[in-house]
Amino acid sequence: MADLALRSDRPYSVVATVVHHGGARRTLAQLDLHLTTGNVRLRFLDRASLGQFVRAVVDLASQEYLPASGRHRNVWTRLYSDDDPPDTAAPVELPLALNLFV
């Protein structure tokens, strides 16, 4: 898998685009990430796929920045899948070997 590393000293911009068609019906949502080394586009063709992506990013940010995050294990990863029922309260937490990132 290719690695895309973002940090505060690497200039980038994010462009969010939503196309509405026929009143409240949304037909396209996408994020364009513009980097000095190239561009990445994330396109969401339905509400469920956008919701799954947003949920994963919010969970990640919560683990990193909430005051209670210091009480969590050293390695935290979760799998978000389109197989998950839409009303699932928690995604699958993956068991990882402790020496995986040594």
JSON list of N, CA and C in Angstrom, two decimals, residues 38-73:
[
{"chain": "A", "resi": 38, "resn": "GLY", "atom": "N", "xyz": [1.67, 15.70, -5.74]},
{"chain": "A", "resi": 38, "resn": "GLY", "atom": "CA", "xyz": [0.61, 15.09, -6.53]},
{"chain": "A", "resi": 38, "resn": "GLY", "atom": "C", "xyz": [-0.73, 15.28, -5.85]},
{"chain": "A", "resi": 39, "resn": "ASN", "atom": "N", "xyz": [-1.76, 14.73, -6.42]},
{"chain": "A", "resi": 39, "resn": "ASN", "atom": "CA", "xyz": [-3.11, 14.92, -5.91]},
{"chain": "A", "resi": 39, "resn": "ASN", "atom": "C", "xyz": [-3.79, 13.57, -5.68]},
{"chain": "A", "resi": 40, "resn": "VAL", "atom": "N", "xyz": [-4.71, 13.57, -4.72]},
{"chain": "A", "resi": 40, "resn": "VAL", "atom": "CA", "xyz": [-5.49, 12.39, -4.39]},
{"chain": "A", "resi": 40, "resn": "VAL", "atom": "C", "xyz": [-6.95, 12.80, -4.36]},
{"chain": "A", "resi": 41, "resn": "ARG", "atom": "N", "xyz": [-7.81, 11.98, -4.94]},
{"chain": "A", "resi": 41, "resn": "ARG", "atom": "CA", "xyz": [-9.25, 12.25, -4.89]},
{"chain": "A", "resi": 41, "resn": "ARG", "atom": "C", "xyz": [-9.95, 11.09, -4.22]},
{"chain": "A", "resi": 42, "resn": "LEU", "atom": "N", "xyz": [-10.78, 11.41, -3.23]},
{"chain": "A", "resi": 42, "resn": "LEU", "atom": "CA", "xyz": [-11.64, 10.43, -2.58]},
{"chain": "A", "resi": 42, "resn": "LEU", "atom": "C", "xyz": [-13.06, 10.74, -3.01]},
{"chain": "A", "resi": 43, "resn": "ARG", "atom": "N", "xyz": [-13.71, 9.81, -3.68]},
{"chain": "A", "resi": 43, "resn": "ARG", "atom": "CA", "xyz": [-15.05, 10.04, -4.19]},
{"chain": "A", "resi": 43, "resn": "ARG", "atom": "C", "xyz": [-16.03, 9.11, -3.48]},
{"chain": "A", "resi": 44, "resn": "PHE", "atom": "N", "xyz": [-17.12, 9.68, -2.98]},
{"chain": "A", "resi": 44, "resn": "PHE", "atom": "CA", "xyz": [-18.15, 8.93, -2.26]},
{"chain": "A", "resi": 44, "resn": "PHE", "atom": "C", "xyz": [-19.42, 9.01, -3.08]},
{"chain": "A", "resi": 45, "resn": "LEU", "atom": "N", "xyz": [-19.89, 7.89, -3.55]},
{"chain": "A", "resi": 45, "resn": "LEU", "atom": "CA", "xyz": [-21.04, 7.88, -4.45]},
{"chain": "A", "resi": 45, "resn": "LEU", "atom": "C", "xyz": [-22.36, 7.67, -3.74]},
{"chain": "A", "resi": 46, "resn": "ASP", "atom": "N", "xyz": [-22.32, 7.47, -2.43]},
{"chain": "A", "resi": 46, "resn": "ASP", "atom": "CA", "xyz": [-23.57, 7.37, -1.67]},
{"chain": "A", "resi": 46, "resn": "ASP", "atom": "C", "xyz": [-23.33, 7.83, -0.24]},
{"chain": "A", "resi": 47, "resn": "ARG", "atom": "N", "xyz": [-24.40, 8.06, 0.46]},
{"chain": "A", "resi": 47, "resn": "ARG", "atom": "CA", "xyz": [-24.34, 8.57, 1.82]},
{"chain": "A", "resi": 47, "resn": "ARG", "atom": "C", "xyz": [-23.66, 7.58, 2.77]},
{"chain": "A", "resi": 48, "resn": "ALA", "atom": "N", "xyz": [-23.89, 6.29, 2.56]},
{"chain": "A", "resi": 48, "resn": "ALA", "atom": "CA", "xyz": [-23.33, 5.28, 3.46]},
{"chain": "A", "resi": 48, "resn": "ALA", "atom": "C", "xyz": [-21.80, 5.26, 3.39]},
{"chain": "A", "resi": 49, "resn": "SER", "atom": "N", "xyz": [-21.23, 5.35, 2.19]},
{"chain": "A", "resi": 49, "resn": "SER", "atom": "CA", "xyz": [-19.77, 5.31, 2.07]},
{"chain": "A", "resi": 49, "resn": "SER", "atom": "C", "xyz": [-19.13, 6.56, 2.67]},
{"chain": "A", "resi": 50, "resn": "LEU", "atom": "N", "xyz": [-19.76, 7.71, 2.49]},
{"chain": "A", "resi": 50, "resn": "LEU", "atom": "CA", "xyz": [-19.26, 8.94, 3.10]},
{"chain": "A", "resi": 50, "resn": "LEU", "atom": "C", "xyz": [-19.36, 8.86, 4.61]},
{"chain": "A", "resi": 51, "resn": "GLY", "atom": "N", "xyz": [-20.46, 8.34, 5.12]},
{"chain": "A", "resi": 51, "resn": "GLY", "atom": "CA", "xyz": [-20.64, 8.20, 6.57]},
{"chain": "A", "resi": 51, "resn": "GLY", "atom": "C", "xyz": [-19.61, 7.28, 7.19]},
{"chain": "A", "resi": 52, "resn": "GLN", "atom": "N", "xyz": [-19.30, 6.18, 6.52]},
{"chain": "A", "resi": 52, "resn": "GLN", "atom": "CA", "xyz": [-18.30, 5.24, 7.04]},
{"chain": "A", "resi": 52, "resn": "GLN", "atom": "C", "xyz": [-16.92, 5.90, 7.11]},
{"chain": "A", "resi": 53, "resn": "PHE", "atom": "N", "xyz": [-16.56, 6.66, 6.09]},
{"chain": "A", "resi": 53, "resn": "PHE", "atom": "CA", "xyz": [-15.27, 7.36, 6.07]},
{"chain": "A", "resi": 53, "resn": "PHE", "atom": "C", "xyz": [-15.21, 8.40, 7.19]},
{"chain": "A", "resi": 54, "resn": "VAL", "atom": "N", "xyz": [-16.25, 9.20, 7.32]},
{"chain": "A", "resi": 54, "resn": "VAL", "atom": "CA", "xyz": [-16.29, 10.24, 8.36]},
{"chain": "A", "resi": 54, "resn": "VAL", "atom": "C", "xyz": [-16.21, 9.61, 9.74]},
{"chain": "A", "resi": 55, "resn": "ARG", "atom": "N", "xyz": [-16.93, 8.54, 9.93]},
{"chain": "A", "resi": 55, "resn": "ARG", "atom": "CA", "xyz": [-16.92, 7.85, 11.23]},
{"chain": "A", "resi": 55, "resn": "ARG", "atom": "C", "xyz": [-15.52, 7.35, 11.59]},
{"chain": "A", "resi": 56, "resn": "ALA", "atom": "N", "xyz": [-14.83, 6.78, 10.62]},
{"chain": "A", "resi": 56, "resn": "ALA", "atom": "CA", "xyz": [-13.47, 6.28, 10.87]},
{"chain": "A", "resi": 56, "resn": "ALA", "atom": "C", "xyz": [-12.53, 7.43, 11.23]},
{"chain": "A", "resi": 57, "resn": "VAL", "atom": "N", "xyz": [-12.63, 8.56, 10.52]},
{"chain": "A", "resi": 57, "resn": "VAL", "atom": "CA", "xyz": [-11.76, 9.70, 10.80]},
{"chain": "A", "resi": 57, "resn": "VAL", "atom": "C", "xyz": [-12.08, 10.30, 12.17]},
{"chain": "A", "resi": 58, "resn": "VAL", "atom": "N", "xyz": [-13.35, 10.42, 12.51]},
{"chain": "A", "resi": 58, "resn": "VAL", "atom": "CA", "xyz": [-13.74, 10.96, 13.82]},
{"chain": "A", "resi": 58, "resn": "VAL", "atom": "C", "xyz": [-13.25, 10.05, 14.94]},
{"chain": "A", "resi": 59, "resn": "ASP", "atom": "N", "xyz": [-13.41, 8.75, 14.78]},
{"chain": "A", "resi": 59, "resn": "ASP", "atom": "CA", "xyz": [-12.92, 7.81, 15.80]},
{"chain": "A", "resi": 59, "resn": "ASP", "atom": "C", "xyz": [-11.41, 7.92, 15.96]},
{"chain": "A", "resi": 60, "resn": "LEU", "atom": "N", "xyz": [-10.69, 8.04, 14.85]},
{"chain": "A", "resi": 60, "resn": "LEU", "atom": "CA", "xyz": [-9.24, 8.18, 14.90]},
{"chain": "A", "resi": 60, "resn": "LEU", "atom": "C", "xyz": [-8.84, 9.46, 15.64]},
{"chain": "A", "resi": 61, "resn": "ALA", "atom": "N", "xyz": [-9.48, 10.56, 15.30]},
{"chain": "A", "resi": 61, "resn": "ALA", "atom": "CA", "xyz": [-9.17, 11.83, 15.97]},
{"chain": "A", "resi": 61, "resn": "ALA", "atom": "C", "xyz": [-9.51, 11.77, 17.45]},
{"chain": "A", "resi": 62, "resn": "SER", "atom": "N", "xyz": [-10.60, 11.12, 17.79]},
{"chain": "A", "resi": 62, "resn": "SER", "atom": "CA", "xyz": [-10.98, 10.98, 19.20]},
{"chain": "A", "resi": 62, "resn": "SER", "atom": "C", "xyz": [-9.94, 10.19, 19.97]},
{"chain": "A", "resi": 63, "resn": "GLN", "atom": "N", "xyz": [-9.44, 9.11, 19.40]},
{"chain": "A", "resi": 63, "resn": "GLN", "atom": "CA", "xyz": [-8.42, 8.32, 20.07]},
{"chain": "A", "resi": 63, "resn": "GLN", "atom": "C", "xyz": [-7.14, 9.11, 20.27]},
{"chain": "A", "resi": 64, "resn": "GLU", "atom": "N", "xyz": [-6.83, 9.99, 19.34]},
{"chain": "A", "resi": 64, "resn": "GLU", "atom": "CA", "xyz": [-5.58, 10.74, 19.41]},
{"chain": "A", "resi": 64, "resn": "GLU", "atom": "C", "xyz": [-5.67, 11.94, 20.34]},
{"chain": "A", "resi": 65, "resn": "TYR", "atom": "N", "xyz": [-6.80, 12.65, 20.35]},
{"chain": "A", "resi": 65, "resn": "TYR", "atom": "CA", "xyz": [-6.83, 13.96, 20.99]},
{"chain": "A", "resi": 65, "resn": "TYR", "atom": "C", "xyz": [-7.70, 14.08, 22.23]},
{"chain": "A", "resi": 66, "resn": "LEU", "atom": "N", "xyz": [-8.59, 13.14, 22.49]},
{"chain": "A", "resi": 66, "resn": "LEU", "atom": "CA", "xyz": [-9.40, 13.26, 23.70]},
{"chain": "A", "resi": 66, "resn": "LEU", "atom": "C", "xyz": [-8.53, 13.04, 24.94]},
{"chain": "A", "resi": 67, "resn": "PRO", "atom": "N", "xyz": [-8.84, 13.74, 26.04]},
{"chain": "A", "resi": 67, "resn": "PRO", "atom": "CA", "xyz": [-8.02, 13.61, 27.25]},
{"chain": "A", "resi": 67, "resn": "PRO", "atom": "C", "xyz": [-7.89, 12.18, 27.74]},
{"chain": "A", "resi": 68, "resn": "ALA", "atom": "N", "xyz": [-8.90, 11.36, 27.54]},
{"chain": "A", "resi": 68, "resn": "ALA", "atom": "CA", "xyz": [-8.85, 9.98, 28.03]},
{"chain": "A", "resi": 68, "resn": "ALA", "atom": "C", "xyz": [-8.00, 9.08, 27.13]},
{"chain": "A", "resi": 69, "resn": "SER", "atom": "N", "xyz": [-7.49, 9.60, 26.01]},
{"chain": "A", "resi": 69, "resn": "SER", "atom": "CA", "xyz": [-6.78, 8.73, 25.06]},
{"chain": "A", "resi": 69, "resn": "SER", "atom": "C", "xyz": [-5.49, 8.18, 25.64]},
{"chain": "A", "resi": 70, "resn": "GLY", "atom": "N", "xyz": [-4.93, 8.78, 26.69]},
{"chain": "A", "resi": 70, "resn": "GLY", "atom": "CA", "xyz": [-3.73, 8.27, 27.31]},
{"chain": "A", "resi": 70, "resn": "GLY", "atom": "C", "xyz": [-3.93, 6.94, 28.01]},
{"chain": "A", "resi": 71, "resn": "ARG", "atom": "N", "xyz": [-5.17, 6.57, 28.26]},
{"chain": "A", "resi": 71, "resn": "ARG", "atom": "CA", "xyz": [-5.47, 5.32, 28.96]},
{"chain": "A", "resi": 71, "resn": "ARG", "atom": "C", "xyz": [-5.63, 4.15, 27.99]},
{"chain": "A", "resi": 72, "resn": "HIS", "atom": "N", "xyz": [-5.51, 4.38, 26.71]},
{"chain": "A", "resi": 72, "resn": "HIS", "atom": "CA", "xyz": [-5.71, 3.31, 25.74]},
{"chain": "A", "resi": 72, "resn": "HIS", "atom": "C", "xyz": [-4.41, 2.54, 25.51]},
{"chain": "A", "resi": 73, "resn": "ARG", "atom": "N", "xyz": [-4.55, 1.39, 24.87]},
{"chain": "A", "resi": 73, "resn": "ARG", "atom": "CA", "xyz": [-3.38, 0.57, 24.57]},
{"chain": "A", "resi": 73, "resn": "ARG", "atom": "C", "xyz": [-2.43, 1.30, 23.62]}
]
